[in-house]
Each structure stands twice: as structure tokens, then as C-alpha cells.
Tab-separated table of C-alpha atoms and ligand atoms in Angstrom:
chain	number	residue	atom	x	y	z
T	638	UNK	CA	-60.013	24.249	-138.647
T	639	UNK	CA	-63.663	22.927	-139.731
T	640	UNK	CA	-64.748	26.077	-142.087
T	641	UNK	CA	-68.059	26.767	-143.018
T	642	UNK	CA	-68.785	26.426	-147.110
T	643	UNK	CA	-71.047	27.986	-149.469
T	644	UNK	CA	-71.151	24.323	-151.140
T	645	UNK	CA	-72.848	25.549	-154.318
T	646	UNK	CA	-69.607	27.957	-155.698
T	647	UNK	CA	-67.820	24.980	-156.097
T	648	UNK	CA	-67.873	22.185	-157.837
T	649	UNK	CA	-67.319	18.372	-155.665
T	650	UNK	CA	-64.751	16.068	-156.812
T	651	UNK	CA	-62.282	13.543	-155.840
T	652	UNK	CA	-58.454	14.370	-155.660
T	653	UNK	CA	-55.765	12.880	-154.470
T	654	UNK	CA	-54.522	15.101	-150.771
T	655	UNK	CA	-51.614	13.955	-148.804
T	656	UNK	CA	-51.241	10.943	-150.904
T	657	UNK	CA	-54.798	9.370	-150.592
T	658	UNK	CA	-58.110	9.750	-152.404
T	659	UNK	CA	-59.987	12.436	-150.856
T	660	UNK	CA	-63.333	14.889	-151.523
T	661	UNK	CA	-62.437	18.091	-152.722
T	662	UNK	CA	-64.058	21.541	-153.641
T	663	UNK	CA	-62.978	23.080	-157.146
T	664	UNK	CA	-63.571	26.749	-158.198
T	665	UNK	CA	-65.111	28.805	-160.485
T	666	UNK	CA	-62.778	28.393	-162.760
T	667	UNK	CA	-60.170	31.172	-163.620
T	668	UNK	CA	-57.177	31.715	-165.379
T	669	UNK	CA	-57.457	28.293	-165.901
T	670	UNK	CA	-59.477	28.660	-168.770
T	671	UNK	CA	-56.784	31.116	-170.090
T	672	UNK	CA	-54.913	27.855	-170.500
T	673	UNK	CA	-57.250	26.790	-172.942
T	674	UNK	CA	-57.934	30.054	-174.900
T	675	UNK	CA	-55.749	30.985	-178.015
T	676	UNK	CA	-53.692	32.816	-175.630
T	677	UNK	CA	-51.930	29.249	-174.505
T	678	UNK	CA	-49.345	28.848	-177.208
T	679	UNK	CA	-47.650	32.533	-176.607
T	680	UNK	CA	-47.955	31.959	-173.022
T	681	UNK	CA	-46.674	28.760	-172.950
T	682	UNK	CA	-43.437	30.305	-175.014
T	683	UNK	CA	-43.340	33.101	-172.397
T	684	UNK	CA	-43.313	30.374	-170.002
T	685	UNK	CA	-40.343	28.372	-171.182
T	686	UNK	CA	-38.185	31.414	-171.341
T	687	UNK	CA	-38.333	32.203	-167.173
T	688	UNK	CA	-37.626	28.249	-166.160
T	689	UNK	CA	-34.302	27.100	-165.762
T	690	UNK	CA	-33.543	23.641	-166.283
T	691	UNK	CA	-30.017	22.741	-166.009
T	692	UNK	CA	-29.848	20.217	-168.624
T	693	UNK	CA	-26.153	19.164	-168.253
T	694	UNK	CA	-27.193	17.880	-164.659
T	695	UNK	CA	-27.022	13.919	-165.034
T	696	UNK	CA	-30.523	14.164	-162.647
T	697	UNK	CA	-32.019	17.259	-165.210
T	698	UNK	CA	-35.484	15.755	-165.171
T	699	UNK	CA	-35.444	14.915	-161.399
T	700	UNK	CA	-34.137	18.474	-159.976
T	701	UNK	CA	-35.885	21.123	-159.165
T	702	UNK	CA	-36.773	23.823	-161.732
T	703	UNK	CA	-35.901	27.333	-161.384
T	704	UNK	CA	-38.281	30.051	-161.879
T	705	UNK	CA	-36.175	33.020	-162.994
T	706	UNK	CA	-38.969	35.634	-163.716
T	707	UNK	CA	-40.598	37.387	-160.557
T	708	UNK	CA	-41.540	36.478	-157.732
T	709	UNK	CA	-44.142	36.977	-154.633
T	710	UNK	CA	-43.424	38.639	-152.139
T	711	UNK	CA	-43.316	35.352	-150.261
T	712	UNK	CA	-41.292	33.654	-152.859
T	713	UNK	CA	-43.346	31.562	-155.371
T	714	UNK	CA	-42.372	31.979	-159.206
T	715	UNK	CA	-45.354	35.006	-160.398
T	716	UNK	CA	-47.008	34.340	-163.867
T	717	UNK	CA	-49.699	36.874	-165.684
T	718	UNK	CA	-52.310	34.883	-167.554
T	719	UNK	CA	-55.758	35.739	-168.885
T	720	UNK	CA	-55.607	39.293	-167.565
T	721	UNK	CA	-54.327	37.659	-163.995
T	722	UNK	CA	-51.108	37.101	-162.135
T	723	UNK	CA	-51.354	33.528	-160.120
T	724	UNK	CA	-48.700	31.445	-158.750
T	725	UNK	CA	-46.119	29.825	-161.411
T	726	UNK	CA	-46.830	25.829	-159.825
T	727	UNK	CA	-50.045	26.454	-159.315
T	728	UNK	CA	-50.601	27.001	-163.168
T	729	UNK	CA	-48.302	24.528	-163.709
T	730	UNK	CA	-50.293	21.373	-161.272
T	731	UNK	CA	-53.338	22.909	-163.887
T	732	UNK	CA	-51.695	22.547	-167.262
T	733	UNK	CA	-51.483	18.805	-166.228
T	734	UNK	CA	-54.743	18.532	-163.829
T	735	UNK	CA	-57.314	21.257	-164.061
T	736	UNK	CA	-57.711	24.283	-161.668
T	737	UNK	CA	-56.730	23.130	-158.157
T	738	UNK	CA	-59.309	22.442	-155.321
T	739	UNK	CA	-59.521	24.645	-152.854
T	740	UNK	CA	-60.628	22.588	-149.796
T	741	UNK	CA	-60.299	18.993	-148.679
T	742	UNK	CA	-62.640	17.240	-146.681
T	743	UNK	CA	-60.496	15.021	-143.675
T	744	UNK	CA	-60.649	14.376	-140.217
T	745	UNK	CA	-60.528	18.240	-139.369
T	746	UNK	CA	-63.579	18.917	-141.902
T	747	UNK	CA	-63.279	20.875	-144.925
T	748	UNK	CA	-59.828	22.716	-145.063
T	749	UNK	CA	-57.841	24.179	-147.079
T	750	UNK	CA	-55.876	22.783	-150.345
T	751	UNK	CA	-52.362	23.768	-150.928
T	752	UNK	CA	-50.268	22.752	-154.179
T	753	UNK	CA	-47.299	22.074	-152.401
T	754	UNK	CA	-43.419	20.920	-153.011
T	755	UNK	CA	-42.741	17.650	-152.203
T	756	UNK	CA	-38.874	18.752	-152.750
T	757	UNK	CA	-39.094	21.079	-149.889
T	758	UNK	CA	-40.580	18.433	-147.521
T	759	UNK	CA	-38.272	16.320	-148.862
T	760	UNK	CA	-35.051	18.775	-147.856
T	761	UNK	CA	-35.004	19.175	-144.115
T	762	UNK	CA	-32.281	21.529	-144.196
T	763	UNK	CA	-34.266	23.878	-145.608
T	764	UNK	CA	-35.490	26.247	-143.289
T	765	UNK	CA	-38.829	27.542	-145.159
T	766	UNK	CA	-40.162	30.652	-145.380
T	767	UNK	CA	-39.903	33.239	-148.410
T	768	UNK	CA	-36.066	32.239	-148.678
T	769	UNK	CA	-37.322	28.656	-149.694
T	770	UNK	CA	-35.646	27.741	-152.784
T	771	UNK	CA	-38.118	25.342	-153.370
T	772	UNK	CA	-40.799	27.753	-153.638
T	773	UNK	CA	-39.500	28.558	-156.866
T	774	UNK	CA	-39.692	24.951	-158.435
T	775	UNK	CA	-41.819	23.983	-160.926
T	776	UNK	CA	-40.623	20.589	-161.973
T	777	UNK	CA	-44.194	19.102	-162.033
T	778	UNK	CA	-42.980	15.925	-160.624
T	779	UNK	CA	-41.919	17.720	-157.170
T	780	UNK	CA	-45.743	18.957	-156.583
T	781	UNK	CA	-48.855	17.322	-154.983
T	782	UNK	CA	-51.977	18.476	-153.128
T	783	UNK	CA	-51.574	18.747	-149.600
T	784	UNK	CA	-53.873	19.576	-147.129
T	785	UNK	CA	-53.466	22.470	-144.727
T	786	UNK	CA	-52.373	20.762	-141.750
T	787	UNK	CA	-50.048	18.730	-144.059
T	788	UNK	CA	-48.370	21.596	-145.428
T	789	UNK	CA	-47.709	22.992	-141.803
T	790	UNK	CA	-46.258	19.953	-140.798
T	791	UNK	CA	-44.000	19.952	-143.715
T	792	UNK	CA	-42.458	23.384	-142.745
T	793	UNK	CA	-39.326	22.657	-141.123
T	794	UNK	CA	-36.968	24.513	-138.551
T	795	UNK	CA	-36.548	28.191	-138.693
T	796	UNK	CA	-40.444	28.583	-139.169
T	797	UNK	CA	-40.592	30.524	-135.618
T	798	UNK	CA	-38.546	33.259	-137.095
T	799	UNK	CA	-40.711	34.615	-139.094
T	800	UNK	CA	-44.219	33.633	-137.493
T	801	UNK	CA	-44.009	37.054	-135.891
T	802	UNK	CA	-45.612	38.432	-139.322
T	803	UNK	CA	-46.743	35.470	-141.335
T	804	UNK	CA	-49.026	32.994	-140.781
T	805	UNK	CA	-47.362	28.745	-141.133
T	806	UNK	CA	-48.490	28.800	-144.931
T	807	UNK	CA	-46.784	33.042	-146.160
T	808	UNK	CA	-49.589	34.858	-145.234
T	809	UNK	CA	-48.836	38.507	-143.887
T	810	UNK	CA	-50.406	38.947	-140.397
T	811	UNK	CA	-50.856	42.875	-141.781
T	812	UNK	CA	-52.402	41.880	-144.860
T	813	UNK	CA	-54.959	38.289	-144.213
T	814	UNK	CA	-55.134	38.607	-140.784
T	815	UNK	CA	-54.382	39.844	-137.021
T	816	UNK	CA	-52.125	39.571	-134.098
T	817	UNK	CA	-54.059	39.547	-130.538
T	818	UNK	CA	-53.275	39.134	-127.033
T	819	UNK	CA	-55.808	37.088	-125.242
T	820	UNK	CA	-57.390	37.207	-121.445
T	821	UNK	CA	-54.448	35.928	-120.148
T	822	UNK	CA	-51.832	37.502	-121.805
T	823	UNK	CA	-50.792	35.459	-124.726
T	824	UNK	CA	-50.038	36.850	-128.037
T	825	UNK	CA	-51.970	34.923	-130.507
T	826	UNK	CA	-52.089	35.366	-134.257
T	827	UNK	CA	-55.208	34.632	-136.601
T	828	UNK	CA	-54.799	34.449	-140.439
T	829	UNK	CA	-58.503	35.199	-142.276
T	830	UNK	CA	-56.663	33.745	-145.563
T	831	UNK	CA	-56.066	29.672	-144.022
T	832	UNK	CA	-58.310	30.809	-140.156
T	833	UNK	CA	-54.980	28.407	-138.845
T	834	UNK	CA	-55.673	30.308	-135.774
T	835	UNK	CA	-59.493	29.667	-135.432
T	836	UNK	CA	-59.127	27.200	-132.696
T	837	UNK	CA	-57.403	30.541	-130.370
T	838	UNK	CA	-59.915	32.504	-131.320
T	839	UNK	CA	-62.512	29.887	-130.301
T	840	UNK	CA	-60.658	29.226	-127.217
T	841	UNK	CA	-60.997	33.140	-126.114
T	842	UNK	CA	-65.020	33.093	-127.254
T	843	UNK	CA	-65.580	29.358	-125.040
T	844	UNK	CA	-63.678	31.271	-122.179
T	845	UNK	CA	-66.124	33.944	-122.817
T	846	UNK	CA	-69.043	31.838	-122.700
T	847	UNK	CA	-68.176	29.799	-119.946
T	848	UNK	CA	-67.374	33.226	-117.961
T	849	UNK	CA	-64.159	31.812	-116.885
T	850	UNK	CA	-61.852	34.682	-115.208
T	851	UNK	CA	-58.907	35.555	-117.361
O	949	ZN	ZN1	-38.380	21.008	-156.809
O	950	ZN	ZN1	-37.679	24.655	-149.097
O	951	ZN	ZN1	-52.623	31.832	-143.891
């Protein structure tokens, strides 16, 4: 999962991943300075109008938030801002913390950040996937950073049906990456977006190298 980094795009900073102080890579920034423009004050109203709280709920501030508006095609809350549709929570973790990092440095070397739901790891009848209610939260108190491997650990039962055409974190095979069989037969996938199947592909170039018969 160790990825190489062009180290000067980003900018180095300390975050808190999977609950602990950790190095982190920020980006360029981008619609996160849309946040900041004159644009915020409309957008923030626009905002307010797709979230539904349910206020008569004894627990309103502790539930999970509802985005109404649209959604991705894997099922996160969609928001346009500064010219740019990005992920509801996503813009929501910035409003509060700054544009997310985009890679963690841990005992795997630098991989990738995710702005996950703590009420979906939290729920373990929920199955994941683009049915995942919780993808749709954005009660800031229900997300944290989590590291790639985290956030696959976090998935829950159910995951296998649909790893056929996504990768463990919503990627489409047929979009961010590919489905391969390897020298002996195994169907392996490998998504270019989070390169969670590097290690395979690795494994088929070592085999290569070593000129072990498939
Ligand atoms: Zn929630
Ligand atoms: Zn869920
Ligand atoms: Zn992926």
C-alpha cells in the first residue's frame, strides 16, 4: 500500500488518523477556498435547506444527519461549490478543519486519507456499500480521518456483494481501475483511485521476476 509521492504538491502537517496524531499530506487547496469567498453565506443557506435534522428526536444533536439533496452514485450527500461538486462531509470536516489530507503516513507508508463515519463503524448491522445510510450523514460529530486500511476494516458484512465492481472504499472497477486474472487463475481486482490491490499486482510482477511457473 506504500505509494510513491510527489512530496512538493502538498503541503506536511499533523492530523489526527484513526484516533492518534499522525503526518499527513494536504492539497492544493480547492473548493475549500470557496468556503471562504463571498460565495459562503448563500452556500451555507443552500446548505441548510438539503440537511435533515429531526429536531423532535430527544438525541437531535447526537443522530445522524440526513442529506436530502443528491447524491453519488455511491451514496455520499453531492454539494456544488466554487464552480465544483465534492462530497457533502467532506466540505463539511472543512468548514470546521481545513481541506482534508489526502495521505497518512503509518506503518504501511503513506496511504490514503478518508473522512469517514464513525456512525457507520459504529452500526454493525449495516451492511455498507452505496445503500449505507450513513453515507449520507453529516452530523460533524459522527466524522473523523481514517486511514485507508482503517476504513476497510470498518466495512462490515455484505461488502463481498458488491466487490465484484467496486473496490472496499466505492470505487467502480470500470471507472478507477481493473479486474485481472492472474498466472494461476485467480481473479484479482486493482483500483488506480486507493491501488488497494497493489500488493496482487506486485505479487504477479515478483512471480514474474523470480520466473516462478504459474
Ligand atoms: Zn451519522
Ligand atoms: Zn453504514
Ligand atoms: Zn478505490
Amino acid at each position: 500500500m506504500a505509494q510513491e509521492i510527489d512530496i512538493t504538491r502538498y503541503t506536511p502537517s499533523v492530523a489526527e488518523v484513526d484516533g492518534a496524531q499522525r503526518p499527513v499530506l494536504i492539497p492544493e487547496r480547492r473548493w475549500y477556498d470557496a468556503l471562504l469567498s463571498t460565495e459562503a453565506d448563500a452556500a451555507i443557506d443552500r446548505w441548510n435547506e438539503k440537511v435533515f435534522q429531526d429536531l423532535n428526536s430527544p438525541t437531535a444533536s447526537a443522530d445522524c444527519w440526513t442529506w436530502t439533496a443528491a447524491l453519488s452514485a455511491d451514496g455520499y450527500g453531492e454539494f456544488s461549490l466554487g464552480g465544483q461538486k465534492a462530497r457533502a462531509h467532506h466540505i463539511l470536516w472543512s468548514l470546521e478543519h481545513g481541506s482534508p489530507p489526502q495521505f497518512v503516513f503509518g506503518p504501511k507508508g503513506w496511504e490514503q486519507v478518508h473522512v469517514g463515519h464513525l456512525c457507520h463503524d459504529q452500526d454493525e448491522t449495516c451492511e455498507g456499500g452505496p445503500q449505507c445510510r450513513h453515507r449520507q450523514c453529516v452530523n460533524p460529530d459522527h466524522l473523523a480521518l481514517q486511514s485507508h486500511s482503517a476504513n476497510i476494516r470498518a466495512g462490515h458484512a455484505g461488502e463481498h456483494h458488491r466487490r465484484k465492481t467496486e473496490c472496499p472504499s466505492g470505487h467502480a472497477y470500470v471507472e478507477h481501475g481493473f479486474v485481472y486474472t492472474d498466472p494461476r487463475g485467480t481473479t484479482r481486482r486493482y483500483c488506480r483511485a486507493c491501488q488497494s490491490g497493489q500488493r496482487a499486482a506486485e505479487f504477479v510482477g515478483s512471480r514474474k521476476l523470480l520466473g516462478v511457473a504459474a
